[in-house]
Short mmCIF file of C-alpha atoms in Angstrom, two decimals:
data_model
loop_
_atom_site.label_atom_id
_atom_site.label_comp_id
_atom_site.label_asym_id
_atom_site.label_seq_id
_atom_site.Cartn_x
_atom_site.Cartn_y
_atom_site.Cartn_z
CA UNK A 1243 0.77 40.91 -50.34
CA UNK A 1244 -0.10 39.13 -53.63
CA UNK A 1245 -0.05 41.25 -56.77
CA UNK A 1246 -3.36 42.96 -57.51
CA UNK A 1247 -5.49 41.61 -60.35
CA UNK A 1248 -6.52 43.60 -63.39
CA UNK A 1249 -9.91 45.19 -62.74
CA UNK A 1250 -9.19 45.89 -59.09
CA UNK A 1251 -10.23 49.33 -57.85
CA UNK A 1252 -9.39 51.19 -54.64
CA UNK A 1253 -12.01 49.31 -52.63
CA UNK A 1254 -10.73 46.03 -53.98
CA UNK A 1255 -7.16 46.88 -53.00
CA UNK A 1256 -8.38 47.73 -49.51
CA UNK A 1257 -10.25 44.42 -49.40
CA UNK A 1258 -7.09 42.52 -50.34
CA UNK A 1259 -5.21 44.27 -47.54
CA UNK A 1260 -7.99 43.42 -45.09
CA UNK A 1261 -7.88 39.68 -45.73
CA UNK A 1262 -4.09 39.56 -45.55
CA UNK A 1263 -4.15 41.32 -42.20
CA UNK A 1264 -7.24 39.54 -40.85
CA UNK A 1265 -7.92 36.24 -42.68
CA UNK A 1266 -11.61 35.42 -42.40
CA UNK A 1267 -13.13 33.64 -40.65
CA UNK A 1268 -10.60 33.30 -37.84
CA UNK A 1269 -9.69 29.61 -37.57
CA UNK A 1270 -7.03 27.61 -35.71
CA UNK A 1271 -5.90 24.41 -37.48
CA UNK A 1272 -5.30 22.84 -34.07
CA UNK A 1273 -9.08 22.73 -33.60
CA UNK A 1274 -9.62 20.35 -36.52
CA UNK A 1275 -9.21 17.27 -34.35
CA UNK A 1276 -12.29 18.12 -32.29
CA UNK A 1277 -14.91 19.39 -34.71
CA UNK A 1278 -15.98 19.79 -38.33
CA UNK A 1279 -17.67 23.10 -39.12
CA UNK A 1280 -20.80 22.32 -41.14
CA UNK A 1281 -23.09 24.70 -43.00
CA UNK A 1282 -24.59 25.71 -46.32
CA UNK A 1283 -23.99 25.90 -49.20
CA UNK A 1284 -21.79 22.96 -50.24
CA UNK A 1285 -22.91 20.31 -47.77
CA UNK A 1286 -22.46 17.09 -49.78
CA UNK A 1287 -26.01 15.89 -49.16
CA UNK A 1288 -27.37 19.25 -50.28
CA UNK A 1289 -25.36 19.07 -53.48
CA UNK A 1290 -26.70 15.59 -54.18
CA UNK A 1291 -30.30 16.70 -53.61
CA UNK A 1292 -30.60 20.36 -54.62
CA UNK A 1293 -28.02 20.49 -57.43
CA UNK A 1294 -28.25 17.03 -58.97
CA UNK A 1295 -31.84 16.12 -58.07
CA UNK A 1296 -30.69 12.93 -56.29
CA UNK A 1297 -29.94 11.48 -59.74
CA UNK A 1298 -26.14 11.66 -60.03
CA UNK A 1299 -24.41 8.42 -59.07
CA UNK A 1300 -22.21 8.41 -56.00
CA UNK A 1301 -19.66 6.50 -58.06
CA UNK A 1302 -19.05 9.46 -60.39
CA UNK A 1303 -16.10 11.63 -59.31
CA UNK A 1304 -17.16 15.07 -58.13
CA UNK A 1305 -14.95 17.90 -59.39
CA UNK A 1306 -15.49 20.93 -57.16
CA UNK A 1307 -14.11 24.47 -57.09
CA UNK A 1308 -14.33 26.64 -53.99
CA UNK A 1309 -14.10 30.11 -55.49
CA UNK A 1310 -12.90 32.39 -52.70
CA UNK A 1311 -12.27 29.76 -50.04
CA UNK A 1312 -11.03 32.12 -47.30
CA UNK A 1313 -9.71 30.11 -44.38
CA UNK A 1314 -11.49 27.04 -45.69
CA UNK A 1315 -14.77 26.28 -43.91
CA UNK A 1316 -16.75 25.19 -46.99
CA UNK A 1317 -13.83 23.47 -48.67
CA UNK A 1318 -12.81 21.50 -45.59
CA UNK A 1319 -16.42 20.46 -44.97
CA UNK A 1320 -16.95 19.20 -48.52
CA UNK A 1321 -13.60 17.42 -48.81
CA UNK A 1322 -14.06 15.75 -45.41
CA UNK A 1323 -17.60 14.63 -46.22
CA UNK A 1324 -16.42 13.15 -49.51
CA UNK A 1325 -13.70 11.19 -47.70
CA UNK A 1326 -16.08 9.96 -45.01
CA UNK A 1327 -18.62 8.84 -47.61
CA UNK A 1328 -15.98 7.18 -49.81
CA UNK A 1329 -16.87 9.51 -52.67
CA UNK A 1330 -14.32 9.95 -55.46
CA UNK A 1331 -13.41 13.44 -56.59
CA UNK A 1332 -11.36 16.50 -55.86
CA UNK A 1333 -11.79 19.96 -54.33
CA UNK A 1334 -9.76 22.92 -55.63
CA UNK A 1335 -9.56 25.93 -53.32
CA UNK A 1336 -8.97 29.31 -54.93
CA UNK A 1337 -8.26 32.53 -53.05
CA UNK A 1338 -6.05 35.56 -53.52
CA UNK A 1339 -5.23 35.88 -49.81
CA UNK A 1340 -2.00 34.06 -49.10
CA UNK A 1341 -2.64 34.32 -45.37
CA UNK A 1342 -6.07 32.73 -45.67
CA UNK A 1343 -4.80 29.94 -47.93
CA UNK A 1344 -2.04 29.10 -45.45
CA UNK A 1345 -4.67 28.56 -42.76
CA UNK A 1346 -6.92 26.52 -45.05
CA UNK A 1347 -3.97 24.37 -46.15
CA UNK A 1348 -2.92 23.77 -42.54
CA UNK A 1349 -6.48 22.72 -41.68
CA UNK A 1350 -6.51 20.22 -44.55
CA UNK A 1351 -3.13 18.86 -43.48
CA UNK A 1352 -4.35 18.48 -39.90
CA UNK A 1353 -7.16 16.27 -41.22
CA UNK A 1354 -4.95 14.41 -43.67
CA UNK A 1355 -7.29 15.18 -46.55
CA UNK A 1356 -5.93 13.70 -49.80
CA UNK A 1357 -8.58 15.20 -52.09
CA UNK A 1358 -7.97 18.94 -51.78
CA UNK A 1359 -5.56 21.41 -53.40
CA UNK A 1360 -4.98 25.15 -53.15
CA UNK A 1361 -4.21 27.88 -55.64
CA UNK A 1362 -3.48 31.54 -55.00
CA UNK A 1363 -5.29 33.69 -57.56
CA UNK A 1364 -7.94 36.37 -57.82
CA UNK A 1365 -11.51 35.67 -58.91
CA UNK A 1366 -11.19 38.76 -61.09
CA UNK A 1367 -8.91 36.62 -63.27
CA UNK A 1368 -10.73 33.30 -62.98
CA UNK A 1369 -11.80 33.10 -66.62
CA UNK A 1370 -8.17 33.12 -67.76
CA UNK A 1371 -6.71 30.61 -65.32
CA UNK A 1372 -7.38 27.53 -67.46
CA UNK A 1373 -9.54 25.87 -64.80
CA UNK A 1374 -12.46 23.51 -65.15
CA UNK A 1375 -14.76 22.08 -66.01
CA UNK A 1376 -16.29 21.59 -62.57
CA UNK A 1377 -19.41 19.69 -61.56
CA UNK A 1378 -19.92 22.01 -58.62
CA UNK A 1379 -18.67 25.48 -57.69
CA UNK A 1380 -18.94 27.05 -54.25
CA UNK A 1381 -18.95 30.87 -54.10
CA UNK A 1382 -19.93 31.66 -50.54
CA UNK A 1383 -19.76 35.19 -49.14
CA UNK A 1384 -17.61 36.51 -51.98
CA UNK A 1385 -19.57 38.15 -54.82
CA UNK A 1386 -20.97 40.95 -52.64
CA UNK A 1387 -17.41 42.23 -52.10
CA UNK A 1388 -16.30 42.26 -55.76
CA UNK A 1389 -16.23 45.16 -58.25
CA UNK A 1390 -18.41 43.40 -60.86
CA UNK A 1391 -20.36 40.56 -59.23
CA UNK A 1392 -22.38 39.59 -62.31
CA UNK A 1393 -19.26 39.39 -64.46
CA UNK A 1394 -17.47 37.16 -61.95
CA UNK A 1395 -20.53 34.94 -61.60
CA UNK A 1396 -20.75 34.68 -65.38
CA UNK A 1397 -17.06 33.71 -65.49
CA UNK A 1398 -17.70 30.99 -62.92
CA UNK A 1399 -20.68 29.74 -64.88
CA UNK A 1400 -18.34 29.31 -67.84
CA UNK A 1401 -16.35 26.78 -65.80
CA UNK A 1402 -19.33 24.51 -65.15
CA UNK A 1403 -19.50 21.04 -66.62
CA UNK A 1404 -22.76 20.03 -68.27
CA UNK A 1405 -25.41 19.62 -65.59
CA UNK A 1406 -23.27 21.35 -62.97
CA UNK A 1407 -24.37 23.94 -60.44
CA UNK A 1408 -23.13 26.74 -58.19
CA UNK A 1409 -23.79 27.26 -54.50
CA UNK A 1410 -24.03 30.93 -53.52
CA UNK A 1411 -24.25 32.89 -50.30
CA UNK A 1412 -24.91 36.61 -50.54
CA UNK A 1413 -25.79 39.19 -47.93
CA UNK A 1414 -29.45 40.17 -47.57
CA UNK A 1415 -30.42 43.71 -46.50
CA UNK A 1416 -33.21 43.48 -43.91
CA UNK A 1417 -31.35 41.24 -41.48
CA UNK A 1418 -28.31 43.54 -41.68
CA UNK A 1419 -30.18 46.49 -40.24
CA UNK A 1420 -27.77 48.57 -38.20
CA UNK A 1421 -24.65 47.31 -39.96
CA UNK A 1422 -24.59 49.80 -42.83
CA UNK A 1423 -25.34 52.77 -40.59
CA UNK A 1424 -22.28 51.98 -38.51
CA UNK A 1425 -20.18 51.22 -41.60
CA UNK A 1426 -20.98 54.72 -42.91
CA UNK A 1427 -19.96 56.34 -39.64
CA UNK A 1428 -16.73 54.35 -39.45
CA UNK A 1429 -15.86 55.17 -43.06
CA UNK A 1430 -15.66 58.80 -41.95
CA UNK A 1431 -13.93 58.15 -38.64
CA UNK A 1432 -11.47 55.61 -40.08
CA UNK A 1433 -11.22 55.94 -43.88
CA UNK A 1434 -10.49 52.88 -45.95
CA UNK A 1435 -6.98 54.02 -46.90
CA UNK A 1436 -5.90 54.05 -43.23
CA UNK A 1437 -3.87 51.09 -41.93
CA UNK A 1438 -6.14 48.12 -41.03
CA UNK A 1439 -4.91 48.04 -37.43
CA UNK A 1440 -5.81 51.71 -36.93
CA UNK A 1441 -9.27 51.20 -38.44
CA UNK A 1442 -9.90 48.24 -36.15
CA UNK A 1443 -8.85 50.23 -33.10
CA UNK A 1444 -11.33 52.99 -34.02
CA UNK A 1445 -14.14 50.46 -34.49
CA UNK A 1446 -13.53 48.90 -31.09
CA UNK A 1447 -13.54 52.30 -29.40
CA UNK A 1448 -16.80 53.21 -31.14
CA UNK A 1449 -18.46 49.96 -30.07
CA UNK A 1450 -17.53 50.60 -26.44
CA UNK A 1451 -19.53 53.84 -26.55
CA UNK A 1452 -22.24 52.91 -29.08
CA UNK A 1453 -25.56 54.53 -28.01
CA UNK A 1454 -28.30 52.14 -26.96
CA UNK A 1455 -30.46 53.65 -29.70
CA UNK A 1456 -28.17 52.24 -32.41
CA UNK A 1457 -29.99 49.61 -34.45
CA UNK A 1458 -27.05 47.22 -34.22
CA UNK A 1459 -27.92 46.64 -30.55
CA UNK A 1460 -31.32 45.30 -31.59
CA UNK A 1461 -29.93 43.02 -34.30
CA UNK A 1462 -29.05 39.63 -32.84
CA UNK A 1463 -27.71 38.20 -36.10
CA UNK A 1464 -24.09 39.18 -35.51
CA UNK A 1465 -23.01 37.90 -32.12
CA UNK A 1466 -20.43 35.67 -33.85
CA UNK A 1467 -18.90 38.65 -35.66
CA UNK A 1468 -18.90 40.97 -32.67
CA UNK A 1469 -17.34 38.32 -30.44
CA UNK A 1470 -15.30 36.62 -33.18
CA UNK A 1471 -12.07 38.48 -32.77
CA UNK A 1472 -10.43 40.98 -35.08
CA UNK A 1473 -11.33 39.19 -38.33
CA UNK A 1474 -15.04 39.00 -37.54
CA UNK A 1475 -15.33 42.60 -36.41
CA UNK A 1476 -13.37 43.95 -39.37
CA UNK A 1477 -15.41 41.94 -41.87
CA UNK A 1478 -18.70 43.17 -40.41
CA UNK A 1479 -18.05 46.86 -39.88
CA UNK A 1480 -14.97 47.88 -41.88
CA UNK A 1481 -15.27 45.94 -45.11
CA UNK A 1482 -14.60 48.43 -47.94
CA UNK A 1483 -17.31 47.00 -50.21
CA UNK A 1484 -20.38 45.31 -48.79
CA UNK A 1485 -23.46 44.91 -50.98
CA UNK A 1486 -26.71 43.30 -49.92
CA UNK A 1487 -29.27 41.70 -52.23
CA UNK A 1488 -32.97 41.28 -51.60
CA UNK A 1489 -34.71 38.46 -53.46
CA UNK A 1490 -35.52 40.51 -56.60
CA UNK A 1491 -31.93 41.81 -56.74
CA UNK A 1492 -30.57 38.29 -56.27
CA UNK A 1493 -32.77 37.03 -59.10
CA UNK A 1494 -31.53 39.87 -61.34
CA UNK A 1495 -27.87 39.20 -60.50
CA UNK A 1496 -28.20 35.50 -61.27
CA UNK A 1497 -30.07 36.20 -64.51
CA UNK A 1498 -27.46 38.76 -65.61
CA UNK A 1499 -24.85 36.01 -65.25
CA UNK A 1500 -26.90 33.74 -67.52
CA UNK A 1501 -28.09 31.49 -64.69
CA UNK A 1502 -31.33 30.75 -62.86
CA UNK A 1503 -32.18 29.95 -59.24
CA UNK A 1504 -32.99 26.32 -58.59
CA UNK A 1505 -33.42 26.54 -54.83
CA UNK A 1506 -33.30 29.02 -51.95
CA UNK A 1507 -32.40 27.53 -48.56
CA UNK A 1508 -34.32 26.57 -46.62
CA UNK A 1509 -37.25 26.54 -49.09
CA UNK A 1510 -39.74 26.72 -46.22
CA UNK A 1511 -38.17 29.97 -45.01
CA UNK A 1512 -39.22 31.54 -48.30
CA UNK A 1513 -42.81 30.28 -48.14
CA UNK A 1514 -44.95 33.06 -46.62
CA UNK A 1515 -47.99 30.80 -46.16
CA UNK A 1516 -46.21 29.45 -43.05
CA UNK A 1517 -46.35 32.97 -41.64
CA UNK A 1518 -49.84 33.95 -42.85
CA UNK A 1519 -52.57 31.51 -41.77
CA UNK A 1520 -55.35 33.79 -43.08
CA UNK A 1521 -57.14 31.81 -45.88
CA UNK A 1522 -57.66 34.87 -48.08
CA UNK A 1523 -54.00 35.81 -47.86
CA UNK A 1524 -52.97 32.25 -48.64
CA UNK A 1525 -55.21 32.24 -51.70
CA UNK A 1526 -53.47 35.37 -52.96
CA UNK A 1527 -50.07 33.81 -52.33
CA UNK A 1528 -50.95 30.65 -54.26
CA UNK A 1529 -51.49 32.75 -57.38
CA UNK A 1530 -48.01 34.30 -57.19
CA UNK A 1531 -44.80 33.02 -58.82
CA UNK A 1532 -42.39 31.22 -56.52
CA UNK A 1533 -39.76 33.98 -56.30
CA UNK A 1534 -42.42 36.64 -55.74
CA UNK A 1535 -43.65 34.62 -52.78
CA UNK A 1536 -40.05 34.42 -51.59
CA UNK A 1537 -39.81 38.22 -51.75
CA UNK A 1538 -42.99 38.47 -49.66
CA UNK A 1539 -41.52 36.11 -47.06
CA UNK A 1540 -38.31 38.13 -46.93
CA UNK A 1541 -40.28 41.32 -46.27
CA UNK A 1542 -42.46 39.69 -43.63
CA UNK A 1543 -39.65 38.02 -41.71
CA UNK A 1544 -37.38 41.04 -41.73
CA UNK A 1545 -34.48 39.01 -40.30
CA UNK A 1546 -32.79 37.42 -43.32
CA UNK A 1547 -29.17 38.56 -43.28
CA UNK A 1548 -28.03 36.17 -46.02
CA UNK A 1549 -29.49 34.32 -48.98
CA UNK A 1550 -28.21 30.85 -49.85
CA UNK A 1551 -29.05 29.64 -53.35
CA UNK A 1552 -28.18 26.81 -55.69
CA UNK A 1553 -28.13 28.04 -59.28
CA UNK A 1554 -27.63 26.55 -62.73
CA UNK A 1555 -27.90 27.42 -66.39
CA UNK A 1556 -31.54 27.85 -67.49
CA UNK A 1557 -32.94 24.59 -68.77
CA UNK A 1558 -30.29 22.55 -66.96
CA UNK A 1559 -32.32 21.94 -63.81
CA UNK A 1560 -33.04 18.25 -63.21
CA UNK A 1561 -36.56 17.23 -62.24
CA UNK A 1562 -37.31 17.95 -58.60
CA UNK A 1563 -36.46 14.87 -56.54
CA UNK A 1564 -39.54 12.72 -55.93
CA UNK A 1565 -39.74 11.75 -52.25
CA UNK A 1566 -42.64 9.39 -53.04
CA UNK A 1567 -40.68 7.27 -55.53
CA UNK A 1568 -40.42 3.72 -54.13
CA UNK A 1569 -36.67 3.51 -54.82
CA UNK A 1570 -35.84 6.93 -53.31
CA UNK A 1571 -33.61 6.82 -50.23
CA UNK A 1572 -34.27 9.55 -47.64
CA UNK A 1573 -31.35 10.63 -45.47
CA UNK A 1574 -31.12 13.11 -42.60
CA UNK A 1575 -29.00 16.06 -43.68
CA UNK A 1576 -27.11 16.41 -40.41
CA UNK A 1577 -29.20 15.81 -37.27
CA UNK A 1578 -30.14 12.09 -37.18
CA UNK A 1579 -33.73 11.33 -38.06
CA UNK A 1580 -34.31 9.76 -34.66
CA UNK A 1581 -33.28 13.02 -32.98
CA UNK A 1582 -35.67 14.96 -35.23
CA UNK A 1583 -38.43 12.57 -34.08
CA UNK A 1584 -37.63 13.33 -30.45
CA UNK A 1585 -38.01 17.05 -31.14
CA UNK A 1586 -41.64 16.66 -32.21
CA UNK A 1587 -43.89 18.19 -29.57
CA UNK A 1588 -46.99 16.74 -27.87
CA UNK A 1589 -49.15 18.56 -30.42
CA UNK A 1590 -47.38 16.78 -33.29
CA UNK A 1591 -45.51 19.85 -34.53
CA UNK A 1592 -41.78 20.22 -35.12
CA UNK A 1593 -40.05 23.38 -33.82
CA UNK A 1594 -37.78 25.13 -36.29
CA UNK A 1595 -35.89 28.41 -36.24
CA UNK A 1596 -35.97 30.92 -39.07
CA UNK A 1597 -33.11 32.96 -37.70
CA UNK A 1598 -34.42 34.21 -34.38
CA UNK A 1599 -38.05 33.40 -35.21
CA UNK A 1600 -39.34 30.08 -33.88
CA UNK A 1601 -42.05 28.41 -35.94
CA UNK A 1602 -43.85 25.11 -35.47
CA UNK A 1603 -44.36 22.90 -38.50
CA UNK A 1604 -47.30 20.47 -38.26
CA UNK A 1605 -46.58 16.80 -38.94
CA UNK A 1606 -48.91 13.76 -38.96
CA UNK A 1607 -49.21 11.41 -35.95
CA UNK A 1608 -47.14 8.77 -37.77
CA UNK A 1609 -44.15 11.12 -38.26
CA UNK A 1610 -42.19 9.78 -35.28
CA UNK A 1611 -42.46 6.19 -36.48
CA UNK A 1612 -41.58 7.15 -40.05
CA UNK A 1613 -38.53 9.12 -38.93
CA UNK A 1614 -37.42 6.11 -36.89
CA UNK A 1615 -37.13 4.15 -40.14
CA UNK A 1616 -34.98 6.72 -41.98
CA UNK A 1617 -31.38 5.55 -41.83
CA UNK A 1618 -29.94 6.64 -45.17
CA UNK A 1619 -30.17 3.06 -46.47
CA UNK A 1620 -33.85 2.14 -46.52
CA UNK A 1621 -35.84 3.03 -49.60
CA UNK A 1622 -39.28 4.59 -49.44
CA UNK A 1623 -40.69 1.16 -50.33
CA UNK A 1624 -38.82 -0.42 -47.40
CA UNK A 1625 -40.08 2.29 -45.04
CA UNK A 1626 -43.64 1.65 -46.22
CA UNK A 1627 -43.16 -2.07 -45.62
CA UNK A 1628 -41.97 -1.33 -42.10
CA UNK A 1629 -45.10 0.72 -41.43
CA UNK A 1630 -47.34 -2.06 -42.81
CA UNK A 1631 -45.72 -4.43 -40.34
CA UNK A 1632 -46.89 -2.04 -37.64
CA UNK A 1633 -50.45 -2.36 -38.85
CA UNK A 1634 -50.85 0.92 -40.74
CA UNK A 1635 -53.14 0.76 -43.79
CA UNK A 1636 -51.36 1.26 -47.15
CA UNK A 1637 -53.50 4.27 -48.08
CA UNK A 1638 -52.68 6.00 -44.83
CA UNK A 1639 -48.97 5.17 -45.18
CA UNK A 1640 -48.70 7.12 -48.43
CA UNK A 1641 -50.55 10.15 -47.05
CA UNK A 1642 -48.57 10.14 -43.80
CA UNK A 1643 -45.28 9.83 -45.69
CA UNK A 1644 -46.13 12.77 -47.95
CA UNK A 1645 -47.22 14.90 -44.98
CA UNK A 1646 -43.93 14.08 -43.22
CA UNK A 1647 -41.27 14.08 -45.91
CA UNK A 1648 -42.35 17.12 -47.92
CA UNK A 1649 -42.15 19.57 -44.97
CA UNK A 1650 -38.86 18.04 -43.78
CA UNK A 1651 -37.29 18.43 -47.22
CA UNK A 1652 -38.49 22.02 -47.40
CA UNK A 1653 -36.86 22.59 -44.01
CA UNK A 1654 -33.64 21.08 -45.45
CA UNK A 1655 -33.57 18.57 -42.60
CA UNK A 1656 -34.20 15.38 -44.59
CA UNK A 1657 -33.07 15.03 -48.21
CA UNK A 1658 -32.88 12.31 -50.83
CA UNK A 1659 -29.59 10.47 -51.21
CA UNK A 1660 -27.66 10.12 -54.43
CA UNK A 1661 -28.09 6.73 -56.13
CA UNK A 1662 -25.31 4.17 -56.01
#
């Protein structure tokens, strides 16, 4: 096992042992030929839009750090997307788990990625490693396990280049209902200083006899952990330090690190007016600050088990991308725009899942035609010209475009591309 970093406590030493024994998430490099695992944060199109405001040229090299890369999902995704898009730059993967890094390195080798490197080191030491500056830093699913999350986040912020940003994922409490109850019970049945294999055996035996009244049975957020082999089960129920942050706590953590939240994903998930059609309630919501509204949405939904945020230094946020600008180029984030159009129902609304909650987002009658013109190359002006050729009046084109593109951006399904 790698030498422990200064600042590590008992829980941190147990955490290091966990990830050497059960690198997370469980991945097989032989699977790389058949699929690319895609998610948030650190999707290249998200970085272009939410971090750089669709203003940073694609020709500028992107220097990225994946701080706590684990077995490599985020790093492999970003490096592969950069290669596919012909984007210059480099991804550095940092993790203290030798076992996890070996898997991540083998995955990169299986893909033949030339733009990725690996370094074994602890985030508790990151300020003294001589790294940076970086245009973008990924820290996904890491801070909530560390002894001093704000200090580590502040250290990462110190590695940012001017105008750079950080993509975070942190656990959220309401959607983890049932997890912490069982963690507490297992901490007594299988203390953290016991061998990892013994602790895992106890957890599996408990799950076989877990009463139907246990809240974990009602929580459908964790099927991937419970069926994801030893690594997934250990990470969910036996992790020696597992914090969760509601929206106010997330805001406080980010502020303590000298940063501010630029975006929570998906933005629409954090907009309670989608959940509260009552006009009086909506009027009250409109008078509230953005992050207070986000806290309301979190309390109403009750199913958020993570928060994904893009953060920067205060004052360093670029202007919000303008989807009405004639030279803006809309691009589907992942699902092709034509497929999104086919998902629109007979009533003109688009189905979308907020976790396990299905919502329907209203779109204008012209949304299908507009989506059919989004190819990642056409500008907004070219899309408008295409609609004029179909006989739509210019005034109606602008209104229909706004009513289509704004909700789709807030759903993180269509974004604005980086300029050439």
